[in-house]
Amino acid sequence: ELIGAGIMLARIHSWNDDFEKATEVYQTYLQGLDTSDPATRQLMVALLLDTRRPGEALPVLKELLEESPTDSIVLADMARAYTMLGNHIEAIGIVRELSGLDTVDSSTLLELSYFMRDSGNFRAAIELNERVLGDNANDADALIANANLHLAAHLPNKALQILLSSDLDRESRGYMQSKGLYHSMTGEYAHALEIYHSLLTDNATDYETRLALGKLYCQSGEYQKAKAELKKIPGSSSFSQKSELELARCLFVERRYQEAAAHCRSLMNRNPRDFEAVVLLSRSYIKRNMATEARHMCLQFINSNPTVSYGTLAVKTALAEAYLAEGQGLRAKTMFQEVLRDPYG
């Protein structure tokens, strides 16, 4: 019970992006524990993945898979580990193995799908969703997730086709959020605004929708309204990190580069692996004629995160931009080509 409590405490810290505290709990109470018990091993695997230690998780996962080759949770965790390690060929192979199981809980597939989406692997995410829909073509969660995946992949027409061809509750929050995102992506701001205001009228603490509203105002050039909405999201919300990033983006678009940089540094202090903050800070530096500082920061991030992931590639793109701003055209070209050669690029 104490081991389980310690693991859960560390995971809660990691879910709040407080990796420093999560690591402290792990190193103080959990590192070197006897993991002969399968249940303890599964808990430890989840913690190792939450705290970005896929290299330590993978040997344990292989042992668990030998004992139970069709365990869908172990397979899903293994796909996460390979993705975090940058081994995308192995990851997609595990995804297909998981999708090919006779029986697998839809929630396991959807959770892995969201992870793959957030990692930039839209193909794997869509495959997982299609498996859920193959079992139940009317699964509302999978249909909404499928539409959102196509929106994330910048395929709004396909997303709209999914939304309109499905027998979904068009008054549900999930459907309305997807429709709002579709309208914002296609420049139909008035329609998106109407949807977001309706959702917030029903629930003023729907911070995911408020975040979307803030982004919409920024897209449409209404920066003061955007910042006002984003500042309504409290620090205790799970969307606080994203709201601060969007606030920084809004300030960047306003050409208030120094203020944008301050917010990016705040985000990086809380989570050094926040690649979006690194990219935006690098671009803020470049705008302030600080390309050398941008280059050093990007290189430091890449060296600290050597596995090829969606985030690392984004920072490599920012590094190429820094090279270009420094007048190092050949290095910039080489870096851009490196990014484009990668499947994620």
Short mmCIF file of C-alpha atoms in Angstrom, two decimals:
data_model
loop_
_atom_site.label_atom_id
_atom_site.label_comp_id
_atom_site.label_asym_id
_atom_site.label_seq_id
_atom_site.Cartn_x
_atom_site.Cartn_y
_atom_site.Cartn_z
CA GLU A 1 0.00 0.00 0.00
CA LEU A 2 2.84 2.42 0.82
CA ILE A 3 4.51 1.64 -2.50
CA GLY A 4 1.25 2.25 -4.35
CA ALA A 5 0.75 5.54 -2.50
CA GLY A 6 4.29 6.66 -3.32
CA ILE A 7 3.86 5.82 -6.99
CA MET A 8 0.54 7.66 -7.14
CA LEU A 9 2.03 10.74 -5.43
CA ALA A 10 4.85 10.87 -7.98
CA ARG A 11 2.40 10.41 -10.87
CA ILE A 12 0.18 13.23 -9.59
CA HIS A 13 3.21 15.55 -9.57
CA SER A 14 4.03 14.52 -13.16
CA TRP A 15 0.43 15.07 -14.32
CA ASN A 16 0.76 18.62 -12.99
CA ASP A 17 4.01 18.97 -15.01
CA ASP A 18 6.00 19.19 -11.77
CA PHE A 19 8.71 16.76 -12.85
CA GLU A 20 11.15 17.99 -10.23
CA LYS A 21 8.89 16.86 -7.36
CA ALA A 22 7.94 13.65 -9.19
CA THR A 23 11.62 12.80 -9.62
CA GLU A 24 12.31 13.60 -5.97
CA VAL A 25 9.59 11.19 -4.80
CA TYR A 26 10.85 8.51 -7.20
CA GLN A 27 14.50 8.82 -6.18
CA THR A 28 13.76 9.06 -2.44
CA TYR A 29 11.18 6.30 -2.02
CA LEU A 30 10.85 4.17 -5.15
CA GLN A 31 14.14 3.74 -6.98
CA GLY A 32 15.58 0.27 -6.51
CA LEU A 33 12.35 -1.30 -5.23
CA ASP A 34 11.77 -5.02 -5.65
CA THR A 35 9.59 -5.28 -8.76
CA SER A 36 9.07 -9.04 -8.74
CA ASP A 37 5.35 -8.52 -8.16
CA PRO A 38 3.62 -7.98 -11.57
CA ALA A 39 1.14 -5.45 -10.14
CA THR A 40 3.98 -3.35 -8.70
CA ARG A 41 5.85 -3.58 -11.99
CA GLN A 42 2.86 -2.25 -13.93
CA LEU A 43 2.52 0.67 -11.53
CA MET A 44 6.23 1.41 -11.83
CA VAL A 45 6.03 1.32 -15.63
CA ALA A 46 3.24 3.89 -15.58
CA LEU A 47 5.32 6.12 -13.30
CA LEU A 48 8.47 5.76 -15.41
CA LEU A 49 6.56 6.79 -18.52
CA ASP A 50 4.86 9.70 -16.71
CA THR A 51 8.27 10.98 -15.58
CA ARG A 52 9.80 10.55 -19.07
CA ARG A 53 11.98 7.51 -18.33
CA PRO A 54 11.04 5.24 -21.27
CA GLY A 55 14.50 3.63 -21.34
CA GLU A 56 14.00 2.33 -17.80
CA ALA A 57 10.40 1.31 -18.49
CA LEU A 58 11.10 -0.74 -21.64
CA PRO A 59 12.98 -3.71 -20.04
CA VAL A 60 10.20 -4.07 -17.46
CA LEU A 61 7.57 -3.93 -20.20
CA LYS A 62 9.36 -6.66 -22.17
CA GLU A 63 9.33 -8.90 -19.09
CA LEU A 64 5.61 -8.24 -18.57
CA LEU A 65 4.89 -8.95 -22.24
CA GLU A 66 6.70 -12.30 -22.06
CA GLU A 67 4.42 -13.26 -19.19
CA SER A 68 1.27 -12.00 -20.94
CA PRO A 69 1.74 -11.44 -24.70
CA THR A 70 -1.82 -10.19 -25.29
CA ASP A 71 -2.06 -7.76 -22.37
CA SER A 72 -3.45 -4.65 -24.04
CA ILE A 73 -2.30 -2.26 -21.29
CA VAL A 74 1.29 -3.55 -21.52
CA LEU A 75 1.21 -3.24 -25.33
CA ALA A 76 -0.15 0.31 -25.09
CA ASP A 77 2.57 1.28 -22.61
CA MET A 78 5.19 -0.29 -24.86
CA ALA A 79 3.94 1.79 -27.81
CA ARG A 80 4.27 4.89 -25.60
CA ALA A 81 7.81 3.94 -24.56
CA TYR A 82 9.00 3.35 -28.14
CA THR A 83 7.42 6.65 -29.24
CA MET A 84 9.15 8.54 -26.43
CA LEU A 85 12.45 6.88 -27.40
CA GLY A 86 11.98 7.98 -31.00
CA ASN A 87 11.64 4.41 -32.33
CA HIS A 88 8.55 5.08 -34.42
CA ILE A 89 8.80 1.92 -36.54
CA GLU A 90 8.60 -0.27 -33.42
CA ALA A 91 5.82 1.95 -32.03
CA ILE A 92 3.60 1.61 -35.10
CA GLY A 93 4.25 -2.16 -35.10
CA ILE A 94 3.00 -2.38 -31.50
CA VAL A 95 -0.02 -0.22 -32.39
CA ARG A 96 -0.95 -2.64 -35.18
CA GLU A 97 -0.42 -5.62 -32.89
CA LEU A 98 -2.70 -3.99 -30.31
CA SER A 99 -5.33 -3.15 -32.95
CA GLY A 100 -5.25 -6.76 -34.12
CA LEU A 101 -6.22 -8.25 -30.74
CA ASP A 102 -9.60 -9.98 -30.70
CA THR A 103 -10.68 -8.14 -27.56
CA VAL A 104 -9.38 -4.84 -26.25
CA ASP A 105 -11.04 -2.18 -24.14
CA SER A 106 -11.94 0.90 -26.19
CA SER A 107 -10.72 3.24 -23.45
CA THR A 108 -7.19 1.76 -23.74
CA LEU A 109 -7.22 2.37 -27.50
CA LEU A 110 -8.57 5.92 -27.16
CA GLU A 111 -6.08 6.91 -24.45
CA LEU A 112 -3.21 5.66 -26.61
CA SER A 113 -4.74 7.45 -29.59
CA TYR A 114 -4.69 10.76 -27.68
CA PHE A 115 -1.05 10.14 -26.74
CA MET A 116 -0.10 9.43 -30.35
CA ARG A 117 -1.95 12.56 -31.47
CA ASP A 118 -0.12 14.71 -28.92
CA SER A 119 3.18 13.11 -30.04
CA GLY A 120 2.47 14.13 -33.63
CA ASN A 121 1.85 10.57 -34.89
CA PHE A 122 -1.56 11.19 -36.45
CA ARG A 123 -1.42 8.04 -38.58
CA ALA A 124 -1.16 5.77 -35.52
CA ALA A 125 -3.79 7.80 -33.68
CA ILE A 126 -6.26 7.46 -36.56
CA GLU A 127 -5.57 3.71 -36.85
CA LEU A 128 -6.41 3.23 -33.17
CA ASN A 129 -9.61 5.20 -33.53
CA GLU A 130 -10.62 3.21 -36.58
CA ARG A 131 -10.20 0.00 -34.58
CA VAL A 132 -12.62 1.34 -31.93
CA LEU A 133 -15.08 2.32 -34.65
CA GLY A 134 -14.65 -1.09 -36.27
CA ASP A 135 -15.99 -2.63 -33.07
CA ASN A 136 -18.73 -0.03 -32.67
CA ALA A 137 -19.37 2.37 -35.53
CA ASN A 138 -21.58 4.50 -33.28
CA ASP A 139 -19.08 5.00 -30.44
CA ALA A 140 -19.60 8.72 -29.80
CA ASP A 141 -16.27 9.23 -28.02
CA ALA A 142 -14.35 7.62 -30.89
CA LEU A 143 -16.26 9.59 -33.52
CA ILE A 144 -15.55 12.90 -31.79
CA ALA A 145 -11.91 11.87 -31.26
CA ASN A 146 -11.66 10.93 -34.95
CA ALA A 147 -12.98 14.34 -36.00
CA ASN A 148 -10.55 16.07 -33.62
CA LEU A 149 -7.65 14.02 -34.99
CA HIS A 150 -8.39 15.17 -38.52
CA LEU A 151 -8.61 18.75 -37.27
CA ALA A 152 -5.22 18.35 -35.55
CA ALA A 153 -3.85 16.97 -38.84
CA HIS A 154 -5.22 20.08 -40.63
CA LEU A 155 -7.88 18.13 -42.51
CA PRO A 156 -10.99 20.17 -41.58
CA ASN A 157 -13.18 18.98 -44.46
CA LYS A 158 -12.68 15.34 -43.46
CA ALA A 159 -13.44 16.26 -39.84
CA LEU A 160 -16.67 17.97 -40.86
CA GLN A 161 -17.64 14.93 -42.93
CA ILE A 162 -17.22 12.73 -39.84
CA LEU A 163 -19.28 15.09 -37.68
CA LEU A 164 -22.14 15.47 -40.17
CA SER A 165 -22.33 11.84 -41.31
CA SER A 166 -22.55 10.50 -37.77
CA ASP A 167 -25.59 10.10 -35.56
CA LEU A 168 -24.09 12.25 -32.80
CA ASP A 169 -25.83 14.37 -30.19
CA ARG A 170 -25.31 17.81 -31.72
CA GLU A 171 -25.99 19.52 -28.42
CA SER A 172 -23.26 17.59 -26.60
CA ARG A 173 -20.20 19.44 -25.37
CA GLY A 174 -17.80 17.25 -27.36
CA TYR A 175 -19.65 17.76 -30.63
CA MET A 176 -19.96 21.52 -30.11
CA GLN A 177 -16.27 21.88 -29.23
CA SER A 178 -15.26 20.00 -32.39
CA LYS A 179 -17.61 22.10 -34.50
CA GLY A 180 -16.23 25.27 -32.91
CA LEU A 181 -12.67 24.20 -33.71
CA TYR A 182 -13.70 23.41 -37.29
CA HIS A 183 -15.19 26.90 -37.73
CA SER A 184 -12.12 28.58 -36.20
CA MET A 185 -9.80 26.62 -38.54
CA THR A 186 -11.79 27.59 -41.62
CA GLY A 187 -11.99 31.28 -40.69
CA GLU A 188 -15.69 31.22 -39.75
CA TYR A 189 -15.02 33.08 -36.51
CA ALA A 190 -18.61 34.25 -35.91
CA HIS A 191 -19.90 30.65 -35.90
CA ALA A 192 -17.09 29.50 -33.59
CA LEU A 193 -17.68 32.45 -31.28
CA GLU A 194 -21.38 31.62 -30.99
CA ILE A 195 -20.59 28.01 -30.04
CA TYR A 196 -17.97 28.92 -27.43
CA HIS A 197 -20.17 31.58 -25.82
CA SER A 198 -23.03 29.06 -25.62
CA LEU A 199 -20.82 26.48 -23.89
CA LEU A 200 -19.47 29.04 -21.43
CA THR A 201 -22.96 30.28 -20.65
CA ASP A 202 -23.81 26.73 -19.58
CA ASN A 203 -20.57 26.34 -17.60
CA ALA A 204 -18.33 29.33 -16.88
CA THR A 205 -15.61 27.01 -15.48
CA ASP A 206 -15.26 25.06 -18.73
CA TYR A 207 -11.62 26.12 -19.06
CA GLU A 208 -10.96 24.01 -22.14
CA THR A 209 -13.59 26.03 -24.01
CA ARG A 210 -12.32 29.30 -22.53
CA LEU A 211 -8.85 28.41 -23.81
CA ALA A 212 -10.32 27.80 -27.26
CA LEU A 213 -12.13 31.16 -27.07
CA GLY A 214 -8.89 32.96 -26.15
CA LYS A 215 -7.11 31.33 -29.11
CA LEU A 216 -9.98 32.33 -31.40
CA TYR A 217 -9.80 35.98 -30.35
CA CYS A 218 -6.03 35.96 -30.94
CA GLN A 219 -6.52 34.43 -34.41
CA SER A 220 -9.01 37.16 -35.30
CA GLY A 221 -6.73 39.94 -34.07
CA GLU A 222 -8.75 40.82 -30.95
CA TYR A 223 -5.73 40.63 -28.66
CA GLN A 224 -7.15 42.40 -25.62
CA LYS A 225 -10.17 40.08 -25.55
CA ALA A 226 -7.88 37.08 -26.07
CA LYS A 227 -5.68 37.99 -23.11
CA ALA A 228 -8.71 38.74 -20.92
CA GLU A 229 -10.15 35.27 -21.56
CA LEU A 230 -6.83 33.48 -21.07
CA LYS A 231 -6.24 35.26 -17.75
CA LYS A 232 -9.57 33.91 -16.46
CA ILE A 233 -8.09 30.39 -16.39
CA PRO A 234 -6.76 29.86 -12.84
CA GLY A 235 -3.35 28.44 -12.04
CA SER A 236 -5.02 25.46 -10.36
CA SER A 237 -6.63 24.39 -13.66
CA SER A 238 -5.10 21.62 -15.74
CA PHE A 239 -5.25 24.10 -18.63
CA SER A 240 -3.13 26.76 -16.90
CA GLN A 241 0.09 25.79 -18.72
CA LYS A 242 -1.64 25.90 -22.10
CA SER A 243 -3.31 29.21 -21.29
CA GLU A 244 0.04 30.81 -20.43
CA LEU A 245 1.54 29.48 -23.67
CA GLU A 246 -1.36 30.96 -25.65
CA LEU A 247 -0.92 34.24 -23.77
CA ALA A 248 2.75 34.23 -24.82
CA ARG A 249 1.74 33.54 -28.43
CA CYS A 250 -0.72 36.43 -28.33
CA LEU A 251 1.98 38.78 -27.03
CA PHE A 252 4.34 37.53 -29.74
CA VAL A 253 1.82 38.32 -32.47
CA GLU A 254 1.45 41.79 -30.91
CA ARG A 255 5.25 42.13 -31.28
CA ARG A 256 5.67 42.35 -27.52
CA TYR A 257 8.58 39.93 -27.72
CA GLN A 258 10.14 40.64 -24.33
CA GLU A 259 6.85 39.93 -22.49
CA ALA A 260 6.27 36.81 -24.58
CA ALA A 261 9.78 35.61 -23.67
CA ALA A 262 9.11 36.13 -19.95
CA HIS A 263 6.07 33.85 -20.10
CA CYS A 264 8.04 31.23 -22.07
CA ARG A 265 10.80 31.21 -19.46
CA SER A 266 8.19 30.80 -16.72
CA LEU A 267 6.78 27.77 -18.54
CA MET A 268 10.24 26.28 -19.04
CA ASN A 269 11.09 26.72 -15.36
CA ARG A 270 8.08 24.56 -14.53
CA ASN A 271 8.67 22.06 -17.31
CA PRO A 272 12.06 22.09 -19.08
CA ARG A 273 10.65 19.67 -21.69
CA ASP A 274 7.98 22.12 -22.87
CA PHE A 275 9.16 22.25 -26.48
CA GLU A 276 6.46 24.71 -27.53
CA ALA A 277 7.74 27.24 -25.00
CA VAL A 278 11.31 26.64 -26.22
CA VAL A 279 10.30 27.22 -29.86
CA LEU A 280 8.39 30.41 -29.07
CA LEU A 281 11.19 31.73 -26.84
CA SER A 282 13.71 31.05 -29.62
CA ARG A 283 11.59 33.01 -32.10
CA SER A 284 11.19 35.83 -29.58
CA TYR A 285 14.97 35.97 -29.20
CA ILE A 286 15.42 36.10 -32.97
CA LYS A 287 12.97 38.99 -33.24
CA ARG A 288 15.07 40.84 -30.63
CA ASN A 289 18.29 40.21 -32.60
CA MET A 290 19.40 37.55 -30.12
CA ALA A 291 19.84 34.69 -32.59
CA THR A 292 22.96 33.37 -30.85
CA GLU A 293 21.05 32.99 -27.56
CA ALA A 294 18.27 31.23 -29.50
CA ARG A 295 20.78 28.83 -31.06
CA HIS A 296 22.41 27.96 -27.72
CA MET A 297 19.02 27.31 -26.09
CA CYS A 298 17.80 25.08 -28.93
CA LEU A 299 21.03 23.07 -28.94
CA GLN A 300 20.81 22.62 -25.17
CA PHE A 301 17.23 21.29 -25.50
CA ILE A 302 18.18 18.92 -28.33
CA ASN A 303 21.21 17.60 -26.42
CA SER A 304 19.06 17.05 -23.32
CA ASN A 305 16.32 15.31 -25.36
CA PRO A 306 18.30 13.20 -27.86
CA THR A 307 15.47 10.91 -28.96
CA VAL A 308 13.72 11.96 -32.16
CA SER A 309 10.27 13.10 -31.17
CA TYR A 310 7.77 15.59 -32.51
CA GLY A 311 8.98 18.11 -29.92
CA THR A 312 12.66 17.63 -30.76
CA LEU A 313 11.92 18.16 -34.46
CA ALA A 314 10.02 21.36 -33.68
CA VAL A 315 13.04 22.66 -31.76
CA LYS A 316 15.34 21.60 -34.63
CA THR A 317 13.19 23.74 -36.94
CA ALA A 318 13.62 26.66 -34.53
CA LEU A 319 17.38 25.95 -34.50
CA ALA A 320 17.45 26.15 -38.32
CA GLU A 321 15.68 29.52 -38.09
CA ALA A 322 18.33 30.69 -35.61
CA TYR A 323 21.12 29.58 -37.95
CA LEU A 324 19.43 31.49 -40.75
CA ALA A 325 19.12 34.62 -38.61
CA GLU A 326 22.85 34.36 -37.80
CA GLY A 327 23.68 34.20 -41.50
CA GLN A 328 24.66 30.50 -41.35
CA GLY A 329 22.65 29.52 -44.41
CA LEU A 330 24.38 26.18 -45.05
CA ARG A 331 23.81 24.96 -41.49
CA ALA A 332 20.19 26.14 -41.67
CA LYS A 333 19.65 24.22 -44.93
CA THR A 334 21.20 21.06 -43.46
CA MET A 335 18.98 21.26 -40.37
CA PHE A 336 15.81 21.86 -42.39
CA GLN A 337 16.68 18.84 -44.57
CA GLU A 338 17.26 16.70 -41.46
CA VAL A 339 13.80 17.59 -40.18
CA LEU A 340 12.15 16.90 -43.54
CA ARG A 341 13.80 13.46 -43.81
CA ASP A 342 12.14 12.33 -40.58
CA PRO A 343 8.65 10.75 -40.88
CA TYR A 344 7.34 13.34 -38.40
CA GLY A 345 8.84 16.18 -40.44
#
